[in-house]
mmCIF file of C-alpha atoms and ligand atoms in Angstrom:
data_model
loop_
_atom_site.group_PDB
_atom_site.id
_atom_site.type_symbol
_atom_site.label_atom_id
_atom_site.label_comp_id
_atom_site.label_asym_id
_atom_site.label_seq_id
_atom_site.Cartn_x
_atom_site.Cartn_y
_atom_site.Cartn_z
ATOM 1 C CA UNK A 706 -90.698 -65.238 -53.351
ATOM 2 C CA UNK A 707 -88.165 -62.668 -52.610
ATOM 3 C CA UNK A 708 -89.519 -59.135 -52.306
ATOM 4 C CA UNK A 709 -86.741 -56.793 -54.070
ATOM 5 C CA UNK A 710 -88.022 -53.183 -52.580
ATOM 6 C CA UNK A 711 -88.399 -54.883 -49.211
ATOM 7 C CA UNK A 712 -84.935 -56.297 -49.403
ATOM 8 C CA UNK A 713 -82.778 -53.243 -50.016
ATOM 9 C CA UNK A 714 -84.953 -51.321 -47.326
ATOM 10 C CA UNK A 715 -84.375 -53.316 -44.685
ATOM 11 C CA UNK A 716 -80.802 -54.007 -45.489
ATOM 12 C CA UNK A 717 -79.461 -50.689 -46.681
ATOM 13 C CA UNK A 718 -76.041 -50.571 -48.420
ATOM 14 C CA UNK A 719 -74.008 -50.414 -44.952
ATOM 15 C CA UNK A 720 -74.958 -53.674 -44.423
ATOM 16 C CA UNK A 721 -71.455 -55.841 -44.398
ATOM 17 C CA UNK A 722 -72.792 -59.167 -46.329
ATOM 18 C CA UNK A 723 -74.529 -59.261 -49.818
ATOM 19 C CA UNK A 724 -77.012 -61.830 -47.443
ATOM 20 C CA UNK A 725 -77.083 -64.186 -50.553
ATOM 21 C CA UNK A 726 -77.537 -61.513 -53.452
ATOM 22 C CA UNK A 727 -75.195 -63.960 -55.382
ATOM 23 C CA UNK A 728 -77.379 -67.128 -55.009
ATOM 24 C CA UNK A 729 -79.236 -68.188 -58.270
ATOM 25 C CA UNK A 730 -82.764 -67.379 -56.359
ATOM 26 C CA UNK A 731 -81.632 -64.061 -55.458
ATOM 27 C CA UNK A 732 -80.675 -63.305 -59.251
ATOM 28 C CA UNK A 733 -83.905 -65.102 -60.506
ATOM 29 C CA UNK A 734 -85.668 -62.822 -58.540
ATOM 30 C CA UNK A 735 -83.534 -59.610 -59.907
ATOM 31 C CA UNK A 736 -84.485 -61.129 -63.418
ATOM 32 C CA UNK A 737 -88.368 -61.337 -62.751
ATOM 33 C CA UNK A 738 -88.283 -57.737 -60.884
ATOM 34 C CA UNK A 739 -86.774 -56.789 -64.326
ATOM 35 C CA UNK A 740 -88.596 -58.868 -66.831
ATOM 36 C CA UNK A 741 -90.725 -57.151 -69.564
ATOM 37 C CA UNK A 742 -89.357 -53.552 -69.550
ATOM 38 C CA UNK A 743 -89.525 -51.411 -72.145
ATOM 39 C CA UNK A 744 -87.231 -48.654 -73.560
ATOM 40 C CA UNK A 745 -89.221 -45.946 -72.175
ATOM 41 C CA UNK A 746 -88.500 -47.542 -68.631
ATOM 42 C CA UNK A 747 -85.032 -47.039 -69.551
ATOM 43 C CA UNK A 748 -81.780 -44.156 -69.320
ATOM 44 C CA UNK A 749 -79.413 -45.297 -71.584
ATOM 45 C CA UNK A 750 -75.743 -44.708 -70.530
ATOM 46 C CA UNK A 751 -73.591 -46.321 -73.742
ATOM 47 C CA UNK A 752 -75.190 -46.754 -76.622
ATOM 48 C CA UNK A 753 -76.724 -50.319 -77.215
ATOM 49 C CA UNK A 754 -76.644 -51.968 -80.288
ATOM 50 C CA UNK A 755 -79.129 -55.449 -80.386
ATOM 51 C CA UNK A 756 -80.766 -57.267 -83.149
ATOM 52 C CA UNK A 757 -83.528 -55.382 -82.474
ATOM 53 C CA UNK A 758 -82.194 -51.862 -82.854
ATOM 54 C CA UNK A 759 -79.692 -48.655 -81.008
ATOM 55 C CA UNK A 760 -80.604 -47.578 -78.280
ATOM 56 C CA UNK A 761 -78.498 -44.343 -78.020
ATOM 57 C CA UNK A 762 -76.800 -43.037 -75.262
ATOM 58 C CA UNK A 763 -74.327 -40.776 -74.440
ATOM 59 C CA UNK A 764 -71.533 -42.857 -74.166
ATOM 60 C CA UNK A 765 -71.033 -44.857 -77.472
ATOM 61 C CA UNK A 766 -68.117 -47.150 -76.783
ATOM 62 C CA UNK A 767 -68.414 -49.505 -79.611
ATOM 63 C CA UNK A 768 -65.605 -51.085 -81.298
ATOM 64 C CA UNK A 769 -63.365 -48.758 -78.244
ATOM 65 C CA UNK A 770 -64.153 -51.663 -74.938
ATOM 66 C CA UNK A 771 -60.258 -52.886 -75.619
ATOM 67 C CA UNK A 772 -58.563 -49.543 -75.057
ATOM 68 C CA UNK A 773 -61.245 -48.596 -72.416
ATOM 69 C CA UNK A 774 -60.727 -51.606 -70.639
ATOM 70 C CA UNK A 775 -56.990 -51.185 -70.807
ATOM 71 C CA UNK A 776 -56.567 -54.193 -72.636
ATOM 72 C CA UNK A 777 -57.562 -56.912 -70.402
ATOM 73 C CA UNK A 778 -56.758 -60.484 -70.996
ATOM 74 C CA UNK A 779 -61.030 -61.422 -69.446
ATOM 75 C CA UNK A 780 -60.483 -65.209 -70.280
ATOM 76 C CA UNK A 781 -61.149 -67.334 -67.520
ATOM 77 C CA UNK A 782 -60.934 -64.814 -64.508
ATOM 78 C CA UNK A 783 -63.233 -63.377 -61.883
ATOM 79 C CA UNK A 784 -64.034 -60.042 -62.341
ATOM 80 C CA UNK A 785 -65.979 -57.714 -60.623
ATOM 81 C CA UNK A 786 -67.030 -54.399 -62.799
ATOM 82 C CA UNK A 787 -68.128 -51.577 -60.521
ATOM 83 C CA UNK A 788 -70.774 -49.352 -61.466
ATOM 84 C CA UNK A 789 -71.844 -50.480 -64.878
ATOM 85 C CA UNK A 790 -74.517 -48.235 -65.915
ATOM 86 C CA UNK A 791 -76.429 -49.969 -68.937
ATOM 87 C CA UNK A 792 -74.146 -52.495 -69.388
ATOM 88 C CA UNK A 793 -72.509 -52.295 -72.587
ATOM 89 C CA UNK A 794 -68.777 -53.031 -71.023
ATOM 90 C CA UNK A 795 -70.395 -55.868 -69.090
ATOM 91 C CA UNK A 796 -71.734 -57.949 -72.141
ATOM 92 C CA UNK A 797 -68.151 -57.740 -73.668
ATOM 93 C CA UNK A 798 -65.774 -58.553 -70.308
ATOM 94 C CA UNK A 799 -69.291 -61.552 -69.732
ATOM 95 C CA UNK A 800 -68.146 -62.963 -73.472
ATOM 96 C CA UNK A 801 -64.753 -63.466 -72.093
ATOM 97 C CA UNK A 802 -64.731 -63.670 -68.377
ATOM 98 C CA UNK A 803 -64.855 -67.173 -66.048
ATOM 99 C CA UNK A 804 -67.413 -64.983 -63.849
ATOM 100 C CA UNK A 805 -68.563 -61.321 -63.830
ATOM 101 C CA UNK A 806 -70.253 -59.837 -60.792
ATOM 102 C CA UNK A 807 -71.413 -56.121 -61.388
ATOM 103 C CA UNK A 808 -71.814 -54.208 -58.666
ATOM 104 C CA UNK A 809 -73.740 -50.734 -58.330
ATOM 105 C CA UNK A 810 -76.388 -48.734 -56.376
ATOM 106 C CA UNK A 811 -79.168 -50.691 -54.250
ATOM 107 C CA UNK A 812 -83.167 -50.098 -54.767
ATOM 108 C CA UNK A 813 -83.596 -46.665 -53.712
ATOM 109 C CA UNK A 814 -80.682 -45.310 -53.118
ATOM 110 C CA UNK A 815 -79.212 -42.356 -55.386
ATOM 111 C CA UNK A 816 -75.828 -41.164 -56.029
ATOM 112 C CA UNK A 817 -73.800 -39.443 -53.545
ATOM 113 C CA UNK A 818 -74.487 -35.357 -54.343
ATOM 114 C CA UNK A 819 -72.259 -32.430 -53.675
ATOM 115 C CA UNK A 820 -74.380 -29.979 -52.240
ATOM 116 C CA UNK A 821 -75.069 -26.432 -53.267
ATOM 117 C CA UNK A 822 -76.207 -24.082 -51.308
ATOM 118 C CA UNK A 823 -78.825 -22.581 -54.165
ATOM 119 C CA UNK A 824 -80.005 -26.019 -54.902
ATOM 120 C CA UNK A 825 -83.398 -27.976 -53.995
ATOM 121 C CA UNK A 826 -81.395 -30.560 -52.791
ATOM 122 C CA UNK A 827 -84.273 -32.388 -51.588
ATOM 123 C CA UNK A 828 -85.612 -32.178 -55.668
ATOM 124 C CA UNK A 829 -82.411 -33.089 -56.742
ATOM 125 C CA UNK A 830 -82.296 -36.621 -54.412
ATOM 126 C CA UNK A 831 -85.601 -37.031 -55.716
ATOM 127 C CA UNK A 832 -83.955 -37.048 -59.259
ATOM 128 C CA UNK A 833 -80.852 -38.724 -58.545
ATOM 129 C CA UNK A 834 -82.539 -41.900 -57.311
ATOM 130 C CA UNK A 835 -85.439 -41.987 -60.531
ATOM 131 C CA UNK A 836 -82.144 -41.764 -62.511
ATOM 132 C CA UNK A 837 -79.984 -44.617 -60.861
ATOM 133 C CA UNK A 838 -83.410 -46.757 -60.900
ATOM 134 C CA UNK A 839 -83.730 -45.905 -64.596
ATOM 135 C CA UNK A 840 -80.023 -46.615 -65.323
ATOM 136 C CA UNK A 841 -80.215 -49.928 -63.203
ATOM 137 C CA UNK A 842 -83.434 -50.972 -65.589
ATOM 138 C CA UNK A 843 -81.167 -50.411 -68.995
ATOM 139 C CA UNK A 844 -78.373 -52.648 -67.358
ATOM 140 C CA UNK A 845 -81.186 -55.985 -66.933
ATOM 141 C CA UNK A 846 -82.791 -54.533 -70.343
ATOM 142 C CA UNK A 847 -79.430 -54.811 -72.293
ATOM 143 C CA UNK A 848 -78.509 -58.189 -70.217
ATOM 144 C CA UNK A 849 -82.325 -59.332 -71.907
ATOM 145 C CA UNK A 850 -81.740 -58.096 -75.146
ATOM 146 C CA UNK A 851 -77.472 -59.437 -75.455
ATOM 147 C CA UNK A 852 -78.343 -62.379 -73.503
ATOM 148 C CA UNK A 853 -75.001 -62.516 -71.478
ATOM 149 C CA UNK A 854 -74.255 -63.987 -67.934
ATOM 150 C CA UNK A 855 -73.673 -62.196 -64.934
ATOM 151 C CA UNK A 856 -74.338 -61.672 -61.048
ATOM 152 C CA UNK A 857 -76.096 -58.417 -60.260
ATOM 153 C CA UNK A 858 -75.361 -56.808 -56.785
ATOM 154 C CA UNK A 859 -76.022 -53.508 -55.052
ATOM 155 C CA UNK A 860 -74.895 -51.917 -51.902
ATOM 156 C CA UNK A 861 -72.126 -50.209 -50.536
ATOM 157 C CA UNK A 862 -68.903 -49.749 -52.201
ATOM 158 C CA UNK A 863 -67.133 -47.960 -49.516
ATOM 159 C CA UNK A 864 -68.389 -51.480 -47.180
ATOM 160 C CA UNK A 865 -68.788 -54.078 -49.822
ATOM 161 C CA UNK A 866 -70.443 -57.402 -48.755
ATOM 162 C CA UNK A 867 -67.939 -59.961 -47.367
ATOM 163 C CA UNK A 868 -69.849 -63.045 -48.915
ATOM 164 C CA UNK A 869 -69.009 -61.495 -52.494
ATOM 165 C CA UNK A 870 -65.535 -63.102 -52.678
ATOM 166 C CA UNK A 871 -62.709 -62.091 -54.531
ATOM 167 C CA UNK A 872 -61.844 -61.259 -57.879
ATOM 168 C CA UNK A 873 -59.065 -61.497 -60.261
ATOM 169 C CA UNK A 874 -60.107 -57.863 -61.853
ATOM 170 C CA UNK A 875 -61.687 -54.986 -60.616
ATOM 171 C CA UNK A 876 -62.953 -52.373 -63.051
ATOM 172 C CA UNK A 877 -63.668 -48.887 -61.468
ATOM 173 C CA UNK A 878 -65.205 -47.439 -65.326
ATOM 174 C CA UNK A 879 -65.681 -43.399 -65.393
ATOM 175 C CA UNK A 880 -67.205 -43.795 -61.337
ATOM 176 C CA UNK A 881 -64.411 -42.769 -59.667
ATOM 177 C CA UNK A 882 -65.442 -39.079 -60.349
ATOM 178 C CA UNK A 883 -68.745 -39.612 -58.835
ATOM 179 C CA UNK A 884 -67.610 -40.738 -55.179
ATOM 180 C CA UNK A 885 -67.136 -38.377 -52.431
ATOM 181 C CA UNK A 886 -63.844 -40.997 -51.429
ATOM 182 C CA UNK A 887 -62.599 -42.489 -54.313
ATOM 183 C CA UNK A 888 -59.418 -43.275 -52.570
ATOM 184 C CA UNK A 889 -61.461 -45.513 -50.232
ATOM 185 C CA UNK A 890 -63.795 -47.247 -52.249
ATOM 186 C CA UNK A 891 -60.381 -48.063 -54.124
ATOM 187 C CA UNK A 892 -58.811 -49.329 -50.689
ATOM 188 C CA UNK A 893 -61.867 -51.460 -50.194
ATOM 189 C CA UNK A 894 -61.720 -53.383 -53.839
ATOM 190 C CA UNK A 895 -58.544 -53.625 -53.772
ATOM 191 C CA UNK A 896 -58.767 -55.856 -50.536
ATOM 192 C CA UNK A 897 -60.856 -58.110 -52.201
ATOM 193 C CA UNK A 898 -58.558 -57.525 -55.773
ATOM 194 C CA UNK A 899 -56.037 -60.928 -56.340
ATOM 195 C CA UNK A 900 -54.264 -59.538 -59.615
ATOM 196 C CA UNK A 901 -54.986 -56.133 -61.766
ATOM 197 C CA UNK A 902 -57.069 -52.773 -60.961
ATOM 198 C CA UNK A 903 -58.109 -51.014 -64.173
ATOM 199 C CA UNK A 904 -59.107 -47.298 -63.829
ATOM 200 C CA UNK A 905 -60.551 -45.782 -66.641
ATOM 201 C CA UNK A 906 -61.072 -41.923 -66.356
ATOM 202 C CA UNK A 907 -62.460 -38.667 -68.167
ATOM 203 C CA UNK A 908 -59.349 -36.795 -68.572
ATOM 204 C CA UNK A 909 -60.239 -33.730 -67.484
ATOM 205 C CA UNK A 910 -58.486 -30.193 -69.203
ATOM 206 C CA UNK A 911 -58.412 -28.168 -66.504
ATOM 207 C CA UNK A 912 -56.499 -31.263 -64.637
ATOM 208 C CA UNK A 913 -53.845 -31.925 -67.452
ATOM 209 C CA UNK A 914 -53.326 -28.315 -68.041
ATOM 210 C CA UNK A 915 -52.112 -27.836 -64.515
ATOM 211 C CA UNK A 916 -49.580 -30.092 -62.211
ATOM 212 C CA UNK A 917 -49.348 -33.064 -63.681
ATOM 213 C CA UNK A 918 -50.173 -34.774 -60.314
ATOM 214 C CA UNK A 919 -53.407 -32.441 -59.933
ATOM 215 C CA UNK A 920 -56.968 -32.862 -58.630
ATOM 216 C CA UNK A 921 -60.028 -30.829 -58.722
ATOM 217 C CA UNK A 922 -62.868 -31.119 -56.618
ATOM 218 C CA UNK A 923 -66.157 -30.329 -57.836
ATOM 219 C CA UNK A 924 -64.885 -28.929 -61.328
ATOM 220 C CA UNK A 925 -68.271 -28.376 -62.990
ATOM 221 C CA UNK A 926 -71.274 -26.099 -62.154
ATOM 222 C CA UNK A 927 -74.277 -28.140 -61.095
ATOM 223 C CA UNK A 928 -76.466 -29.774 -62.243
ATOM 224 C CA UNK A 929 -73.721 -32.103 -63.770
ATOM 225 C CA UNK A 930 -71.818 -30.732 -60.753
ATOM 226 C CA UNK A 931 -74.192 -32.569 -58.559
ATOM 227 C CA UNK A 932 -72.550 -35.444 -59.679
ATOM 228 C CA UNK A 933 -69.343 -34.835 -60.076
ATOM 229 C CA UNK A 934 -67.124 -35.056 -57.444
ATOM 230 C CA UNK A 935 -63.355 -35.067 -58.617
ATOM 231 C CA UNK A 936 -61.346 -34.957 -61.674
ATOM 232 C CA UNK A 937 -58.254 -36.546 -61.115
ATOM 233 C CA UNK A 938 -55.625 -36.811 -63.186
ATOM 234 C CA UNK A 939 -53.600 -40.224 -64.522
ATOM 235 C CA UNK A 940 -50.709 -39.625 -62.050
ATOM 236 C CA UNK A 941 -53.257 -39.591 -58.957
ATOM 237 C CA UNK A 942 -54.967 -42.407 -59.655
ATOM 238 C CA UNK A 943 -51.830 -44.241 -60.155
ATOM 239 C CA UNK A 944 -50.368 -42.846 -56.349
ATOM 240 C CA UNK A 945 -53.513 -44.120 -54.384
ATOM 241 C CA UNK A 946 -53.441 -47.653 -56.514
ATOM 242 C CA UNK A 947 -49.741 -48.168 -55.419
ATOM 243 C CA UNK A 948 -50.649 -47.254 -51.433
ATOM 244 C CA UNK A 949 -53.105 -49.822 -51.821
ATOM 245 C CA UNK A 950 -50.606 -52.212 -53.014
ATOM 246 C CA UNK A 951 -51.191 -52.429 -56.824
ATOM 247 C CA UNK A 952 -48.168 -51.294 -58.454
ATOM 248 C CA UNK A 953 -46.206 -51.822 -62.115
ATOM 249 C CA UNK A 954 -49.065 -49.152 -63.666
ATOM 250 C CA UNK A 955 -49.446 -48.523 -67.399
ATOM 251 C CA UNK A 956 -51.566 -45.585 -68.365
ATOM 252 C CA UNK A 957 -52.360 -45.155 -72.029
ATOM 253 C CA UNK A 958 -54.458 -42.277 -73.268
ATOM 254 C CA UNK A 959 -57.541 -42.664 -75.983
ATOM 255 C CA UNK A 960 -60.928 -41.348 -77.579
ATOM 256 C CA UNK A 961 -63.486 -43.255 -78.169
ATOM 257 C CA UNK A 962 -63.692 -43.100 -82.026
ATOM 258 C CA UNK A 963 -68.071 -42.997 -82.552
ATOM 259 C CA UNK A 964 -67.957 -39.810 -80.351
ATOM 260 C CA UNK A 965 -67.888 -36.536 -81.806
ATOM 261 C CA UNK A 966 -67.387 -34.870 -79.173
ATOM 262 C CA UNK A 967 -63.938 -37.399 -78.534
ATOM 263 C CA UNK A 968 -63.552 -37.045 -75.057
ATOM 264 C CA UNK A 969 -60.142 -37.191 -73.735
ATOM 265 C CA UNK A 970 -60.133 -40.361 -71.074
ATOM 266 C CA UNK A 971 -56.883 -42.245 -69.704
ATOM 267 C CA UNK A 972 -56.765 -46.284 -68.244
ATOM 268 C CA UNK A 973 -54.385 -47.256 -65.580
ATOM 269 C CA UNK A 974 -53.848 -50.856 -65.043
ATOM 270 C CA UNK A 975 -52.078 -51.512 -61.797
ATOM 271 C CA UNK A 976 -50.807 -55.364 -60.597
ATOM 272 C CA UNK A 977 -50.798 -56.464 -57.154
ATOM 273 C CA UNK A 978 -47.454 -56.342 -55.985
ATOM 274 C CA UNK A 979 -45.832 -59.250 -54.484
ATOM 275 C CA UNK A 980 -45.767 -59.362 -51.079
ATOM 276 C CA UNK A 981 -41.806 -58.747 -49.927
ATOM 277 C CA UNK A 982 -40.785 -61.407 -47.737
ATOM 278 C CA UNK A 983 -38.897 -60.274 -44.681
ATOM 279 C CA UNK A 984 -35.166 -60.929 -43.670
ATOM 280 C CA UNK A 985 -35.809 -64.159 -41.710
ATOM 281 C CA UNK A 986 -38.568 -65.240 -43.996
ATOM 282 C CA UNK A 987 -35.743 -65.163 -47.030
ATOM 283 C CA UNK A 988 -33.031 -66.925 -44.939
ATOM 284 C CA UNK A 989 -35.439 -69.657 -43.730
ATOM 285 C CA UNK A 990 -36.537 -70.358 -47.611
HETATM 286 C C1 SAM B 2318 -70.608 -42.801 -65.355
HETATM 287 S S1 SAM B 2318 -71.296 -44.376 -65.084
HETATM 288 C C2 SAM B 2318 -69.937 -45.420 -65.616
HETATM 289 C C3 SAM B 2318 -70.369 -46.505 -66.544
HETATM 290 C C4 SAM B 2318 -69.336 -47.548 -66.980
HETATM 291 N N1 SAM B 2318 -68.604 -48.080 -65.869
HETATM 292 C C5 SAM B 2318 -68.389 -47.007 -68.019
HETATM 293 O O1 SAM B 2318 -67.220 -46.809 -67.692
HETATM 294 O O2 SAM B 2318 -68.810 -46.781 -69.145
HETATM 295 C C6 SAM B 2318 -71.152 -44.463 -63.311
HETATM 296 C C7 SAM B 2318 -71.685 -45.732 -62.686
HETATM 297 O O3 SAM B 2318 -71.321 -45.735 -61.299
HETATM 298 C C8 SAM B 2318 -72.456 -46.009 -60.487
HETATM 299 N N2 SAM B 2318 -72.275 -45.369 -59.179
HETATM 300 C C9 SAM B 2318 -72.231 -44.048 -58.909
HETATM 301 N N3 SAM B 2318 -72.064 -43.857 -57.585
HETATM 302 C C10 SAM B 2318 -71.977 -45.081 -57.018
HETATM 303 C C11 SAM B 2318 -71.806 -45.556 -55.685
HETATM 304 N N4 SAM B 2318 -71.688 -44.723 -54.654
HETATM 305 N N5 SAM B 2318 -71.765 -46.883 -55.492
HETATM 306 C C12 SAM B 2318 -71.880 -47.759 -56.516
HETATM 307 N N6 SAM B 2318 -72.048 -47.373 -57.804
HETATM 308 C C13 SAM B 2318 -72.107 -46.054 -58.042
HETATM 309 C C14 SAM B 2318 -73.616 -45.452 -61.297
HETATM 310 O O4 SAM B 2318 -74.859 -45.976 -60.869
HETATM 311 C C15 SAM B 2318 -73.198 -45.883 -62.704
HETATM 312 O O5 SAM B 2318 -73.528 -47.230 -62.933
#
């Protein structure tokens, strides 16, 4: 029997290899870990609709995963979705996708905080990490309740595991603003990226209102601003996917509609470029 709390303490997120996270024991043991939670064990993220009932959250992106998702053609590719909170994006790219891998925090680790000097910053860990371990138990709650296939795993993104292959489509959802390097957890998935990047972002006011090529850091006041690292703006997303080689980007603007408060949020999709072929490689063809 594989012990969960065991595993992700002795083989912290830096570790370079998943060390068989994708195998159907691994997952089976994931599942068990998860098995039998309740709502109460639960933060919801999106709002969940089952047969059962809502579970509310903040983020109700029913009948908007299309436009958030940039529309995606899912059908028969490998996709890896990073940081999927509860999991309401995953069930709909897991109807259509050959293979979904999500990929977020390990056991016990919390979210990477900007610090403040006036801050309890050792409270605040404490309450990041009860929140990404509540968050993680919505995502295997909604994958019970929807009944959908896919392959939980958690560690690094800035050093993802080499033994988690590579993907047709990478889906960096509203997490981007919550990384202390987004260019370089970019970088990294886009190494392991064969075809399309999709970017999906909180467009941020104080960003459009200024240079259209703008970034703040740390925009809100904590404790949200614990959290939130970056608001960056369409155009800057769309830069660092083209250094990292995905090019040809769209960017379309939306709401999604159940929200009242209709927050402003943008999608890139980027394409891997094709590699040019040099002088002699073209003459020799
Ligand atoms: C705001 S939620 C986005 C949810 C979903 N992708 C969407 O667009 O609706 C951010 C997600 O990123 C994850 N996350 C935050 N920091 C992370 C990190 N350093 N590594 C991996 N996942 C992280 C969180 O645990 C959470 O699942």
């Amino acid at each position: 029997m594989i012990n969960l709390v065991d595993y992700y303490q002795k083989h912290p997120g830096q570790l370079a290899a998943c060390m068989g996270q994708c195998s159907a024991a691994f997952q089976a043991a994931l599942e068990n870990h998860h098995h039998g939670l309740t709502p109460e064990a639960c933060d919801f993220y999106h709002t969940i609709e089952t047969r059962d009932g809502i579970y509310q959250g903040d983020w109700d992106l029913r009948g908007h995963e299309d436009e958030y998702l940039g529309h995606q053609v899912f059908e028969g590719r490998r996709v890896v979705e990073l940081g999927p909170a509860s999991g309401w994006l995953s069930a709909y790219m897991a109807r259509r996708a050959a293979d979904l891998v999500v990929f977020d925090l390990p056991f016990g680790a919390g979210p990477e905080l900007v610090p403040h000097p006036d801050a309890d910053m050792d409270q605040v860990t404490a309450s990041g990490i009860r929140s990404v371990t509540r968050l993680r138990n919505s995502w295997w709650f909604t994958k019970r309740a929807l009944g959908f296939r896919a392959t939980a795993v958690y560690g690094d993104i800035y050093n993802p595991p080499a033994d988690i292959g590579r993907f047709d489509i990478a889906v960096f959802g509203a997490i981007l603003l919550h990384l202390s390097n987004p260019f370089r957890a970019l970088q990294q998935i886009a190494e392991i990226t064969s075809e399309t990047i999709v970017v999906t972002d909180v467009h941020s006011a104080s960003v459009a209102a200024g240079m259209p090529t703008a970034v703040a850091f740390n925009p809100t006041p904590p404790p949200n601003g614990h959290v939130h690292w970056w608001a960056l703006s369409p155009s800057v997303v769309v830069h660092m996917l083209a250094l990292c080689g995905f090019t040809d980007a769209v960017v379309t603007h939306h709401t999604p509609e159940r929200m009242s408060e209709r927050p402003p949020m943008f999608t890139v999709v980027a394409r891997r470029r094709a590699k040019l072929l040099s002088g002699t490689q073209r003459q020799s063809m």
